[in-house]
Every structure is written in structure tokens, then in C-alpha cells.
Short mmCIF file of C-alpha atoms and ligand atoms in Angstrom, two decimals:
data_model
loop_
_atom_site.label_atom_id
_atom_site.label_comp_id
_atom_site.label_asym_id
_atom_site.label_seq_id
_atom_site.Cartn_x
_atom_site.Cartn_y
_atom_site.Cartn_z
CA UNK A 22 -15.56 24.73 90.58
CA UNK A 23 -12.22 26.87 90.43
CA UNK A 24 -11.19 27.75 93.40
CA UNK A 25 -7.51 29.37 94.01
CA UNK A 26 -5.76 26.34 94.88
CA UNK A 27 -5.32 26.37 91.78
CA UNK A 28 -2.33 28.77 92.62
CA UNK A 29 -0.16 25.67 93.08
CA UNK A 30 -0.16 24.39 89.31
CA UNK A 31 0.16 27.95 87.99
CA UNK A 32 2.55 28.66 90.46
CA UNK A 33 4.78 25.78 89.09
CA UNK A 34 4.59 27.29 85.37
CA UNK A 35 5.05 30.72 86.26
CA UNK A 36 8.67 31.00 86.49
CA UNK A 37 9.50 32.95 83.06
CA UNK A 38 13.17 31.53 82.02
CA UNK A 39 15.40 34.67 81.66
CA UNK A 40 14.63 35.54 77.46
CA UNK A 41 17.60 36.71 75.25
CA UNK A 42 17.53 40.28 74.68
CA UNK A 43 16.53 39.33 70.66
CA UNK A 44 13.30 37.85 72.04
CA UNK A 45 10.27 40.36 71.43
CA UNK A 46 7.96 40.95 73.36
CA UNK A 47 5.15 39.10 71.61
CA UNK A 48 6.86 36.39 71.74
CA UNK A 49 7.50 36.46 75.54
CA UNK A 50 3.65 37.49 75.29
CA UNK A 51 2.51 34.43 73.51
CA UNK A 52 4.49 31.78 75.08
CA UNK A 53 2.72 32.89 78.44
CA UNK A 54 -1.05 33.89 77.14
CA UNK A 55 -2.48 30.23 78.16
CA UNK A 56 -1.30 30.27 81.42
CA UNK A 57 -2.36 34.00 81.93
CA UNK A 58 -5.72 33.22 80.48
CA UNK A 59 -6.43 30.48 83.00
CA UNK A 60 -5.37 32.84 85.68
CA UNK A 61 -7.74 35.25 84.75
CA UNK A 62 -10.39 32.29 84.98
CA UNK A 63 -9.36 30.98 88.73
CA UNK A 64 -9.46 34.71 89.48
CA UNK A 65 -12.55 35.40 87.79
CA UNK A 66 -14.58 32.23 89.42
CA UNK A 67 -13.59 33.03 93.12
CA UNK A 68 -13.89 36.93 93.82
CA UNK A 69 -13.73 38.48 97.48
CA UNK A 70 -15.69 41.49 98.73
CA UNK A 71 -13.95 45.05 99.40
CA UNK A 72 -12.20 44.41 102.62
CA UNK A 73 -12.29 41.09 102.55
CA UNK A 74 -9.31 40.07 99.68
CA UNK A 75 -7.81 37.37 101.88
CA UNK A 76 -7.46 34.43 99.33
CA UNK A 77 -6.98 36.61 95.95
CA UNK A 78 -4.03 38.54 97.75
CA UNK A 79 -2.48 35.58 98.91
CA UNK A 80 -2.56 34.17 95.21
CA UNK A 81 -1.22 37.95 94.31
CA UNK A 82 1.46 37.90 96.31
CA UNK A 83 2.60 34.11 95.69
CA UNK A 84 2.73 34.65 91.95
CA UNK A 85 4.86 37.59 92.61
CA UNK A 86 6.91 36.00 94.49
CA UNK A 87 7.55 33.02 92.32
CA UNK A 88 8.37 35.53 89.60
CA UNK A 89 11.17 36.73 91.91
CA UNK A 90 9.70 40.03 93.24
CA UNK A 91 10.33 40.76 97.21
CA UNK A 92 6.50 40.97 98.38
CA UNK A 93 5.21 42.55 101.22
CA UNK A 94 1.63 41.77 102.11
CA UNK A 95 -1.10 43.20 104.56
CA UNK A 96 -0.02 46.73 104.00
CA UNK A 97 -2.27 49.39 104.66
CA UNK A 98 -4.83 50.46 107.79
CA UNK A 99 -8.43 51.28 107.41
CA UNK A 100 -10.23 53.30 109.50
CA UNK A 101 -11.99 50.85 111.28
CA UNK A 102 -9.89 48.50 113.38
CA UNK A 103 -11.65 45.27 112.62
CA UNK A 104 -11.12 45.16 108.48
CA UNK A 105 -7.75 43.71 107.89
CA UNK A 106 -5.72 45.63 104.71
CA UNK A 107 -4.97 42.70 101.96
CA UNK A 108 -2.76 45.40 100.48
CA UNK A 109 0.18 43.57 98.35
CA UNK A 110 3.52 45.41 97.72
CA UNK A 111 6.13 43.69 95.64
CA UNK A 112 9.44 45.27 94.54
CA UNK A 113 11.74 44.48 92.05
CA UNK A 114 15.10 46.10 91.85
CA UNK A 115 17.13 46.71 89.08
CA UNK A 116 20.15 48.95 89.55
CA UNK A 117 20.24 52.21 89.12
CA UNK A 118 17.30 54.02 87.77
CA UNK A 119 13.82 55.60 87.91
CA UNK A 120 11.17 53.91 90.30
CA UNK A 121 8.02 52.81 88.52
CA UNK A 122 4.46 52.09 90.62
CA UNK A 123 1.71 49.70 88.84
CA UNK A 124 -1.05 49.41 90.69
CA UNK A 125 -4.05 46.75 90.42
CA UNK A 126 -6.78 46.90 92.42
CA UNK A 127 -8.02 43.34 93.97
CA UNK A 128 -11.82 43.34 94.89
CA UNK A 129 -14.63 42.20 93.78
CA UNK A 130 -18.63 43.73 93.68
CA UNK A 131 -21.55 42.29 95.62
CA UNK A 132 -23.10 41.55 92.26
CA UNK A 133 -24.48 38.00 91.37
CA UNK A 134 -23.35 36.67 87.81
CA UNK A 135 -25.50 36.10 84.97
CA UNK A 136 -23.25 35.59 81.84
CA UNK A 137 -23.46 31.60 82.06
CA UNK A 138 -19.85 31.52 81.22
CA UNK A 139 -18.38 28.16 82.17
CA UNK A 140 -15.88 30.38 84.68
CA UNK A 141 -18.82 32.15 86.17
CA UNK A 142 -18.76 33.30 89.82
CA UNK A 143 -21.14 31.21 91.87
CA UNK A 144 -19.76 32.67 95.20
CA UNK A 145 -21.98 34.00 97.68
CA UNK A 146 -21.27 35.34 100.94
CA UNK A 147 -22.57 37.79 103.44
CA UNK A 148 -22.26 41.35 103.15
CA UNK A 149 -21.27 43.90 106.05
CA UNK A 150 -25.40 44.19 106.55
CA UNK A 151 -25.70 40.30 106.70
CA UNK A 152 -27.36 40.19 104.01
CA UNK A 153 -26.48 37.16 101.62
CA UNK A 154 -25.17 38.38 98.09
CA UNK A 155 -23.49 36.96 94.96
CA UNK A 156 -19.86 38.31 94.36
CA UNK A 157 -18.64 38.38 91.11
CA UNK A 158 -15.39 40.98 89.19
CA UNK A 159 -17.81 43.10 87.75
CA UNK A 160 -15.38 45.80 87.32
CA UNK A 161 -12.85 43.62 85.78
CA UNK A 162 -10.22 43.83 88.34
CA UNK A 163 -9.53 40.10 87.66
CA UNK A 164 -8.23 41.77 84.19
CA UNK A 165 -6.27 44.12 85.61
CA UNK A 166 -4.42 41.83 88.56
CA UNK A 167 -3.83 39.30 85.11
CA UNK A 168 -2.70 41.95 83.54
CA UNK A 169 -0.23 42.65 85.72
CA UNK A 170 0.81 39.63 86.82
CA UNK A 171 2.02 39.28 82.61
CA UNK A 172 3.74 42.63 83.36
CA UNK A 173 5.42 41.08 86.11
CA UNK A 174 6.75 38.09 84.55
CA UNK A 175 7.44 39.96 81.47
CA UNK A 176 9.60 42.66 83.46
CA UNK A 177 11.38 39.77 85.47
CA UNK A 178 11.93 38.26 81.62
CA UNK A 179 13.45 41.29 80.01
CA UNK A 180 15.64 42.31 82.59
CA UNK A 181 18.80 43.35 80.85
CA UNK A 182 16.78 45.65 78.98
CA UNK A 183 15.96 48.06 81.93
CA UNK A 184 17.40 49.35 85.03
CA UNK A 185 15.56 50.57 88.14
CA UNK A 186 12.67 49.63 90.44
CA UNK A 187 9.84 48.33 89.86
CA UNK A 188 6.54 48.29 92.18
CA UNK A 189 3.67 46.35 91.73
CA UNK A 190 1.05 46.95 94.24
CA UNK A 191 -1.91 44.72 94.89
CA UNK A 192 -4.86 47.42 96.55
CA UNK A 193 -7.57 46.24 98.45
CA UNK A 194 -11.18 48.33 98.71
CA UNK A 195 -11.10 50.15 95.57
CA UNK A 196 -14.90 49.94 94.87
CA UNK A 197 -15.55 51.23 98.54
CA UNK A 198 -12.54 53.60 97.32
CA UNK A 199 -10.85 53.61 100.99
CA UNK A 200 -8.14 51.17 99.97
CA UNK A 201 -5.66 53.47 98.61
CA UNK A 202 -5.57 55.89 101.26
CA UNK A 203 -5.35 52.80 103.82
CA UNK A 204 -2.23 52.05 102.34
CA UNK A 205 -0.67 55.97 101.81
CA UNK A 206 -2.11 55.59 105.74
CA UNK A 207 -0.20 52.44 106.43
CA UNK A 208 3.43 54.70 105.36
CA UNK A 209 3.26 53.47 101.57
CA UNK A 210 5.53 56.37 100.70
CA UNK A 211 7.90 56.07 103.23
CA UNK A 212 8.28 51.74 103.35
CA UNK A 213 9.06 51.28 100.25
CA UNK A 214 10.78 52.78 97.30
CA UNK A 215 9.24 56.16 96.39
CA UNK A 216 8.04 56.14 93.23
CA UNK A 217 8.86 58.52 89.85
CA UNK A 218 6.22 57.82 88.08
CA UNK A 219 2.58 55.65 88.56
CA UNK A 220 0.55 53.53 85.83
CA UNK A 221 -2.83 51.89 86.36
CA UNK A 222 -5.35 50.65 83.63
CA UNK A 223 -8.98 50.04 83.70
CA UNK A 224 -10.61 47.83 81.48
CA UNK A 225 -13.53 49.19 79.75
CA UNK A 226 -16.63 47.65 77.41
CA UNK A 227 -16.49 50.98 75.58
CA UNK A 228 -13.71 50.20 73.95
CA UNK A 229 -12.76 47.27 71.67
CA UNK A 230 -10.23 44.08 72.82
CA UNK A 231 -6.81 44.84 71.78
CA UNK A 232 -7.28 48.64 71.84
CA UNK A 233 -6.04 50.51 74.91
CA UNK A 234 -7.67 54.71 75.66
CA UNK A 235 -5.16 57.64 77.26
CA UNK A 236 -6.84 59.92 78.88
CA UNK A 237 -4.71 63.38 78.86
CA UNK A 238 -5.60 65.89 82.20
CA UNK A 239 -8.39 65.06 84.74
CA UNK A 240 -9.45 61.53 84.15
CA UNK A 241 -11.78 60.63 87.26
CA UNK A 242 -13.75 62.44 89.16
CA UNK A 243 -13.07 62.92 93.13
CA UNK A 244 -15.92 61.99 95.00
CA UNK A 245 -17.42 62.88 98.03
CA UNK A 246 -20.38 61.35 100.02
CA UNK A 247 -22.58 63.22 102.39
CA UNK A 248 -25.45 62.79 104.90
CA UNK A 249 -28.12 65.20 105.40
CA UNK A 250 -30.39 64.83 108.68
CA UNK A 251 -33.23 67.28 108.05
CA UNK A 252 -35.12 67.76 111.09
CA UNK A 253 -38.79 69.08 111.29
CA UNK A 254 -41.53 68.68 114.51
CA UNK A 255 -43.61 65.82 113.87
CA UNK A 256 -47.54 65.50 114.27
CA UNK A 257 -50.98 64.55 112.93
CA UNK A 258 -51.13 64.67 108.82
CA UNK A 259 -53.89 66.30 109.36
CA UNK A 260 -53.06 69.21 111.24
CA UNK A 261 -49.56 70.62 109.34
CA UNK A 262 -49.96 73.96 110.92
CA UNK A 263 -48.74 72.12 114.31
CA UNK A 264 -45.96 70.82 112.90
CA UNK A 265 -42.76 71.53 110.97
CA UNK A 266 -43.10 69.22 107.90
CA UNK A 267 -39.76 67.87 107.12
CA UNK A 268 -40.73 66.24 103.46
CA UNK A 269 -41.84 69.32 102.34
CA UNK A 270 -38.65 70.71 103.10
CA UNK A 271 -36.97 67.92 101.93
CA UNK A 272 -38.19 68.40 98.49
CA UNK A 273 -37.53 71.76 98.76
CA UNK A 274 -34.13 71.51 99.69
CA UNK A 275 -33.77 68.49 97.08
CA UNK A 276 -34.83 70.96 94.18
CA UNK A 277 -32.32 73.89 95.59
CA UNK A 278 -29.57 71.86 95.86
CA UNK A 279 -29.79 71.44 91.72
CA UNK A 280 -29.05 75.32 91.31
CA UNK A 281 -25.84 75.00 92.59
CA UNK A 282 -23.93 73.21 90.09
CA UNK A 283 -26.42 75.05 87.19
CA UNK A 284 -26.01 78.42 88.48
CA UNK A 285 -22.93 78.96 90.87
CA UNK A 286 -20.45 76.82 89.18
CA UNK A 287 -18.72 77.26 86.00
CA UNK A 288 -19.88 75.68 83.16
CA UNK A 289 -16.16 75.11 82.09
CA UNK A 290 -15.72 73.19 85.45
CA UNK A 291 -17.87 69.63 85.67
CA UNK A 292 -19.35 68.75 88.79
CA UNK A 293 -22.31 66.78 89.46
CA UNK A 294 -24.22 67.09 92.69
CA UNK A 295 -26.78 63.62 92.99
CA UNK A 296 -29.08 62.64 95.42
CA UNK A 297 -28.99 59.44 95.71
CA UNK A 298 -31.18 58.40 98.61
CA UNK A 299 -34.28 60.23 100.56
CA UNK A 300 -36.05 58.10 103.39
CA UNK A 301 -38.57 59.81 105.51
CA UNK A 302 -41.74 59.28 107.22
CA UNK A 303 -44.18 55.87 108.07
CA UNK A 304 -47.27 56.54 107.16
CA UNK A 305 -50.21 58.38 105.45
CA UNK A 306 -51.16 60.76 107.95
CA UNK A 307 -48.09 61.02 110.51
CA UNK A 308 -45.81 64.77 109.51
CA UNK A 309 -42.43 62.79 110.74
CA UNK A 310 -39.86 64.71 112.22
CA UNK A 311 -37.10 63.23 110.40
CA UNK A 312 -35.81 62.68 107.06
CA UNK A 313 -32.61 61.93 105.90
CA UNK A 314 -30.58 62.41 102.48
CA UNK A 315 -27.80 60.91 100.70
CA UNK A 316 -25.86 62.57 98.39
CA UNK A 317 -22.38 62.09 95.87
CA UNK A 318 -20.52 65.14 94.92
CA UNK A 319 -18.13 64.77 92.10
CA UNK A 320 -15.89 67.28 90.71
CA UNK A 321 -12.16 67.80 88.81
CA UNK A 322 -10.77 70.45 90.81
CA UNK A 323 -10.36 70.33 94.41
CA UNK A 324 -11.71 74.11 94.56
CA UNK A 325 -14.51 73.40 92.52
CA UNK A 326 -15.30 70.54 95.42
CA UNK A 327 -15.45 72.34 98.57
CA UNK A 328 -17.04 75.36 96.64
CA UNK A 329 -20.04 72.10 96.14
CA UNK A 330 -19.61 71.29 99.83
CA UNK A 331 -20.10 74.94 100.76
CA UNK A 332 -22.89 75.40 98.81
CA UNK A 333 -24.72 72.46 99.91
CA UNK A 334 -24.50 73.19 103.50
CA UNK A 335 -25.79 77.01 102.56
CA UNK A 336 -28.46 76.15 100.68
CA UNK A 337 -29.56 73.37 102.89
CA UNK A 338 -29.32 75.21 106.24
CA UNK A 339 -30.86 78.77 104.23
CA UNK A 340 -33.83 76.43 103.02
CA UNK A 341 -34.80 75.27 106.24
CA UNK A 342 -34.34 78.37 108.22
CA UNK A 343 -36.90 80.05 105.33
CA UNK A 344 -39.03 77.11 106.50
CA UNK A 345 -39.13 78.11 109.71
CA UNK A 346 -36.85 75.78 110.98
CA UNK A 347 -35.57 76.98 114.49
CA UNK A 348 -31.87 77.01 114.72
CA UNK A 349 -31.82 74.36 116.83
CA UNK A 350 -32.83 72.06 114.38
CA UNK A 351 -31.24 72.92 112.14
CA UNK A 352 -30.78 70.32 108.95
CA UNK A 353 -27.16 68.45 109.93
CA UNK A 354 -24.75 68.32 106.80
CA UNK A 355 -22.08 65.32 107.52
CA UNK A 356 -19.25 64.87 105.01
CA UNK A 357 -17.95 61.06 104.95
CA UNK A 358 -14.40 61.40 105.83
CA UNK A 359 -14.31 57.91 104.50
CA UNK A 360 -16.47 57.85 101.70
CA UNK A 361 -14.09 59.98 99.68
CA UNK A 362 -11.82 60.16 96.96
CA UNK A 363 -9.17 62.08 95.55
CA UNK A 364 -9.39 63.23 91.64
CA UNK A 365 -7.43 61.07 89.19
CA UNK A 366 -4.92 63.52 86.93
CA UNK A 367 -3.45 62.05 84.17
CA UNK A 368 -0.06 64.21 83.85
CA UNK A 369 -0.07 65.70 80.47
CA UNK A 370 3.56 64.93 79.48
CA UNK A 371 3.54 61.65 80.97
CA UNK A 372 0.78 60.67 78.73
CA UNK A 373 1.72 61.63 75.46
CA UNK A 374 5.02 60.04 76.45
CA UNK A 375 3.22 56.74 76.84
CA UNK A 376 0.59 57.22 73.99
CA UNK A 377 3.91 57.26 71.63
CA UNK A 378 4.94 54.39 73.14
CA UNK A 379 1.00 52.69 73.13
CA UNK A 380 1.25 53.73 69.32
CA UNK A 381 4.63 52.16 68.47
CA UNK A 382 3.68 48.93 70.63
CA UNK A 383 0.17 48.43 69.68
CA UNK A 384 -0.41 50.25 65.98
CA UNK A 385 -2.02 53.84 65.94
CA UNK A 386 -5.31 52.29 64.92
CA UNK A 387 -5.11 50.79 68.10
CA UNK A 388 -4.57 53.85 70.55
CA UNK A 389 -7.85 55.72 70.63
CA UNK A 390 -7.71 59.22 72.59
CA UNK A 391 -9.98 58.75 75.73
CA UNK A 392 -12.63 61.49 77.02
CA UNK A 393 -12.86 62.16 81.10
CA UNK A 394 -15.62 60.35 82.75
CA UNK A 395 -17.24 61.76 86.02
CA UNK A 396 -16.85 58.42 87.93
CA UNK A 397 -14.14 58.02 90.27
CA UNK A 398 -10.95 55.77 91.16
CA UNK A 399 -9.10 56.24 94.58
CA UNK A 400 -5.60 55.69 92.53
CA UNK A 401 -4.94 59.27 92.49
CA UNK A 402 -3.90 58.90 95.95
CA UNK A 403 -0.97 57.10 94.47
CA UNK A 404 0.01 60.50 93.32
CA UNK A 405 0.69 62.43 96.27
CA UNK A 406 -1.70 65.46 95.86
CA UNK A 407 0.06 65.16 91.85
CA UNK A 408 3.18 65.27 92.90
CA UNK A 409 4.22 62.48 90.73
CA UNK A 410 3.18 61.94 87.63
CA UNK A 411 0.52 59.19 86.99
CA UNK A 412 -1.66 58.01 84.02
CA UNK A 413 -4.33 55.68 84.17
CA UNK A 414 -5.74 54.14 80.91
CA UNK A 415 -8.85 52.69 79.39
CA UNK A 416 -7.83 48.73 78.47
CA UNK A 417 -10.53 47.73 75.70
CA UNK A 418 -11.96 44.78 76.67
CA UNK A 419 -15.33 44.18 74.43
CA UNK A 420 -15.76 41.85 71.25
CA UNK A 421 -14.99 44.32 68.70
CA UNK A 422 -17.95 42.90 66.42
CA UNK A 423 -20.55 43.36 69.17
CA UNK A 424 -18.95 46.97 70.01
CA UNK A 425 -19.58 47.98 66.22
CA UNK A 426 -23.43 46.47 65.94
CA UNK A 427 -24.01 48.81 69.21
CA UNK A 428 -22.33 51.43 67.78
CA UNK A 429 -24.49 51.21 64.37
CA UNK A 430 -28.00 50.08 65.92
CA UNK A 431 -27.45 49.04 69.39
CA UNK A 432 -28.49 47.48 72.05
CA UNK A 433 -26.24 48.60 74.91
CA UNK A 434 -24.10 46.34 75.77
CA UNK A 435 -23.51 45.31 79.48
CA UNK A 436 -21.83 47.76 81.21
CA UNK A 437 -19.14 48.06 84.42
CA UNK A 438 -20.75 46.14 87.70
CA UNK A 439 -23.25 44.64 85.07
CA UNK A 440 -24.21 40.85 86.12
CA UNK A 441 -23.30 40.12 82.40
CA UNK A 442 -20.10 42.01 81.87
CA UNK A 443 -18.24 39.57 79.95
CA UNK A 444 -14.25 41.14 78.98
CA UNK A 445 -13.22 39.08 75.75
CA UNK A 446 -10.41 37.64 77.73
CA UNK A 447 -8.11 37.60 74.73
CA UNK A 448 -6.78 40.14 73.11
CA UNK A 449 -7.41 42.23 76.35
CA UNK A 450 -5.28 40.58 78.55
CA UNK A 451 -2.76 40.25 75.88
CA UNK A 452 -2.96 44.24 74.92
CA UNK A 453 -2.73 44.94 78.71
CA UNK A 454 0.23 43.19 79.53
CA UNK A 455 1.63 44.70 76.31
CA UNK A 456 0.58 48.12 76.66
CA UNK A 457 1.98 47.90 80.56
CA UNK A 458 5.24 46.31 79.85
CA UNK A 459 6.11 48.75 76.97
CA UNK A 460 5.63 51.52 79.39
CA UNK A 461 7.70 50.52 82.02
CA UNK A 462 10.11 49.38 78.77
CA UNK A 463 10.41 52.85 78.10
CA UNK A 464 10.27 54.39 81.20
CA UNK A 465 12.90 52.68 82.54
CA UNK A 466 15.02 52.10 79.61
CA UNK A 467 18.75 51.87 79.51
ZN1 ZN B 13 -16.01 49.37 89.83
ZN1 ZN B 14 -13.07 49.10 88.75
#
């Protein structure tokens, strides 16, 4: 089984000689795509948990490291005490110049594999609950730590051809999407370099290997998690007219929430309001006094969101009080203040400057203009409430043939946190390296 001692041998072979400014890119690209593909497998075969990155940071930072970048590790603080940060932040400098973030995300999914490939994750652990669960990338972050990792050595390579700083960080906890803000927590912005501008990519089985998908404006959706306690007066099933029945209610309150995004929001504004979770009651003829709801909010605009969050907590609380719900029981509405996320905003101008540069890079047949998805990504916290400019792009990472037979007569094809996600390791690691070098190329360019 792989394992990340591995690290050793590929540290060895890592160390990109300096190239000759005539040297393109592919070539630099090529000359490294074995090694990066057998990264992608040690990574891929031994994934860690949110909050629990330990080994696959240490690997992170050593390769950055040996590729001559100043690395910083453990950066960030969660909320609670007892989950270390495996935050990684490496710096190159350059001279003179613009400051340019890339950002990877390091964790893994409590998901066990079922694609059979001979790299397959057989890792299983115990979860926060203690309950035993496979672990397995998933969400292809072992693509996009590969990925950059080749930008790294790449940008270490082509030196004389840019000038300024470069920052690669390494974030921990992006699926529980509280690893971002540990790190802005941890004084990100103020211990190192502050950046200009901020690049991430996801991969995606949407889009074909070797393609690459800008998304211009709102990208991701924040998200926000809430609680609802509703709280009734238990008793015998069969005598409701002693009790206040809190599943009645509950469905009521279920079925009111749904007019909030259909009839107080604008259509022109997406938000979703789900409930995800409803647990209530023991038994056939027990009224409990209890039940409790869980719901996700997502939305663009930050207005738009805590217009949601009012509404919720209105129509909730309004629902309940019709019920006959005295005021001191009334339903409790708890927003996470760690179950949250900002929105991801792809600046406008920064993405059509790095489309043209996708386009000359990769071939216009290869850049395909990506539409906004309601799921979210913490990485917008690597904006500063937008105050610099970030894009985040799709990285295609499905067999192209299998992509078009969906496409024509299906059947879906695995999705993200699928136990058969498969990414076509090559071209996507090779277009993501590519695609990230040519922006920081340009971004930083003499
Ligand atoms: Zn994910
Ligand atoms: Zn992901």
C-alpha cells in the first residue's frame, strides 16, 4: 500500500534544475508529469479527515520546501482548542512585484472508495462521532495539491521570467468549510505577504480532462447552517387537545419556510433554503415535546442572506405562536457561527484577464465559460470581504469519451464525494499545472 513515505523518493526528484528562458512550458510540463502523476497516487491512496491533515501537510510542506519555497506550517486556529490547524504557507520571493495567493485545499471526505483503482484509498479511521469510516479524496483535492505542487516547481523553474511573490497555501477543513477562516483567524493577512490577487481551481467531472471552466461574478454560494429547536407540551397520542403537538408544527413550519425564497426573494437573486434534517418523537402514541430541524441557507449576496436568516426566524417563531405556542416556548432559531461560509466572487476583470491567458495557453476549444453553482467553497475568505481580486476555476477532470456518451444518452457519471469519482489523472493534472502557471506567468510578468 502507498503510504507518504513515499515523500522521500519524490522528494529526491523534485528539485526542478533552473530551465533556460527558451524552454516552454510544456516542456518543463512533460519532463515532470511522471513524477507529478505518482504524487497524485501517494496522495490519492492515503487521505486524512478535515482537521486531521497531519501527514498530507507534512508531505505539502516538504515538497515545497525542496522546491526552494520558505514554508510555514500549522497556521491557522479553529474554534475549538483541541483540532490542531495543518494550514501550510509557503512563500517565494522574487523581487519587486505583485503578490500572487494559490490556494489548495488538503482534506479528504469520510467516504469509502469503490473505483477498484490499483491507488484506491483503503484507509479507515474514526470519525469525530467514533464511528469507523472509509476516507477517500472524493472532492479531488489530491488534484488540486498536485496541481500545485507542478505550479510550484514550475514557478521555481521559470524564475527569470517573473518578478514578485508568490504564495502557495496548503488549507486544512475545507469540506467542513472552517479552514479558511482558521487561518484569516490565525493573522494570515498580516504574517505573511499580503496578497494582490488570489487563484484556486476545482476539479470537476462536468467538464472534460484537459479543459479548464472560468466562472465570471458569483461563483459559490455562501452557506449558512442553522438549528431549529421547536418546542411543544408533550402527552398521550391520544389525547392532542392536552398537548401542544410539536410535529404538527413542525410540518407546518417546514412547508412555510418554502415561501420565503418563492415569494419574498427576488427571482433575479438565487437562494435556496433546505431542510436537511427533522428528528422528533419515539413512538406511536406519545405527542413529544421536542423536535428539532436542520437547515442550509445558500445565497450570492450577503443581503440576500440575512434577508433568508430573517425570514426564517419570522416565519418560524409567527408559525408557532399561530399554534398556540406560549412565548415561552417559543421555537429557538441558532445560526452556526461555525458552520458558515463566505460567497466565492470571481472578480470580473480578473477573469477575463486569465480566460485570455487560459485561451492562449490551452486553445479556445479548451476554455469553456463556466455557469455559477449554488454549492459553496470557504476560499472567498481569501478575499477579504472582495477586497482583492480572486478567481476560482473549474479544472476538467473526466474522460472526455465517457463525458460525451453521458452527454448524448447518459448514465450520470459519478459525481463530487462519489465513492467512484475517478479524475483521469492525465491531462488534468497536466492542464492544471498549465492553466495555474500561465496565470501567475502573466500576472506577474516582467
Ligand atoms: Zn467537496
Ligand atoms: Zn472540494
Amino acid at each position: 500500500m502507498r503510504t507518504l513515505i513515499l515523500s522521500t523518493i519524490l522528494l529526491c526528484s523534485s528539485q526542478v534544475c533552473p530551465a533556460s528562458a527558451q524552454q516552454s512550458l510544456d516542456a518543463l510540463i512533460s519532463r515532470e508529469i511522471g513524477l507529478l502523476v505518482e504524487t497524485y497516487k501517494t496522495l490519492h491512496a492515503a487521505p486524512e479527515l478535515s482537521h486531521r491533515e497531519e501527514k498530507t501537510s507534512a508531505f505539502f510542506a516538504a515538497q515545497l520546501r525542496a522546491s526552494g519555497y520558505t514554508v510555514t506550517e500549522r497556521v491557522g486556529r479553529f474554534d475549538r482548542p483541541e483540532w490542531v490547524s495543518y494550514g501550510v504557507v509557503a512563500v517565494m520571493k522574487n523581487g519587486d512585484g505583485p503578490t500572487v495567493l494559490l490556494r489548495t485545499d488538503l482534506d479528504a471526505l469520510p467516504v469509502t472508495e469503490k473505483t477498484e483503482l490499483p491507488y484506491a484509498s483503503k484507509i479507515r479511521t474514526r470519525n469525530d462521532a467514533g464511528l469507523e469510516v472509509g476516507v477517500m479524496h472524493a472532492c479531488g483535492h489530491d488534484v488540486h495539491m498536485t496541481s500545485m505542487l507542478g505550479t510550484a516547481r514550475m514557478l521555481a523553474a521559470l524564475k527569470d521570467q517573473w518578478r514578485g511573490t508568490v504564495i502557495i497555501v496548503g488549507q486544512p477543513a475545507e469540506e467542513t468549510i472552517d479552514g479558511a477562516r482558521a487561518m484569516v483567524k490565525d493573522g494570515f493577512f498580516t504574517r505573511f505577504p499580503k496578497p494582490d490577487f488570489a487563484i484556486a481551481l476545482h476539479d470537476s467531472p462536468d467538464f472534460a480532462a484537459g479543459t479548464v471552466g472560468p466562472i465570471p461574478g458569483y461563483a459559490f454560494a455562501s452557506s449558512t447552517n442553522i438549528d431549529i429547536k421547536i418546542r411543544g407540551v408533550g402527552g398521550h397520542g391520544s389525547r392532542p387537545e392536552s398537548a401542544k403537538d410539536p410535529i404538527v408544527l413542525a410540518a407546518q413550519i417546514v412547508l412555510g419556510l418554502q415561501t420565503i425564497v418563492s415569494r419574498e426573494n427576488s427571482p433575479l437573486d438565487p437562494a435556496v433554503i433546505t431542510v436537511g434534517s427533522i428528528h422528533g418523537g419515539t413512538r406511536y402514541n406519545i405527542i413529544p415535546d421536542e423536535v428539532n430541524l436542520q437547515l442550509t441557507v445558500r445565497a450570492y449576496k450577503e443581503e440576500v442572506r440575512q434577508k433568508l436568516l430573517a425570514g426564517i426566524e419570522r416565519v418560524t417563531k409567527g408559525i408557532a405562536g399561530a399554534a398556540g405556542i406560549p412565548a415561552e416556548l417559543a421555537p429557538i432559531v441558532k445560526v452556526s457561527e461555525t458552520e458558515i461560509t463566505t460567497a466565492t466572487y470571481n472578480d470580473p476583470v480578473l477573469t477575463e484577464r486569465l480566460t485570455a491567458v487560459f485561451v492562449k495557453a490551452l486553445g479556445q476549444e479548451n476554455v469553456i465559460k463556466a455557469a455559477p453553482v449554488m454549492g459553496s467553497e470557504d476560499f472567498g475568505y481569501f478575499s477579504l470581504d472582495q477586497k482583492i481580486p480572486t478567481m476560482m476555476f473549474w479544472l476538467g477532470a473526466m474522460d472526455p469519451l465517457k463525458l460525451k456518451q453521458r452527454n448524448e444518452r447518459g448514465p450520470e457519471l459519478p459525481t463530487l464525494h462519489s465513492p467512484l469519482f475517478a479524475p483521469v489523472p492525465e491531462p488534468t493534472l497536466r492542464t492544471g499545472v498549465k492553466a495555474m502557471t500561465s496565470a501567475v506567468l502573466d500576472l506577474l510578468k516582467k
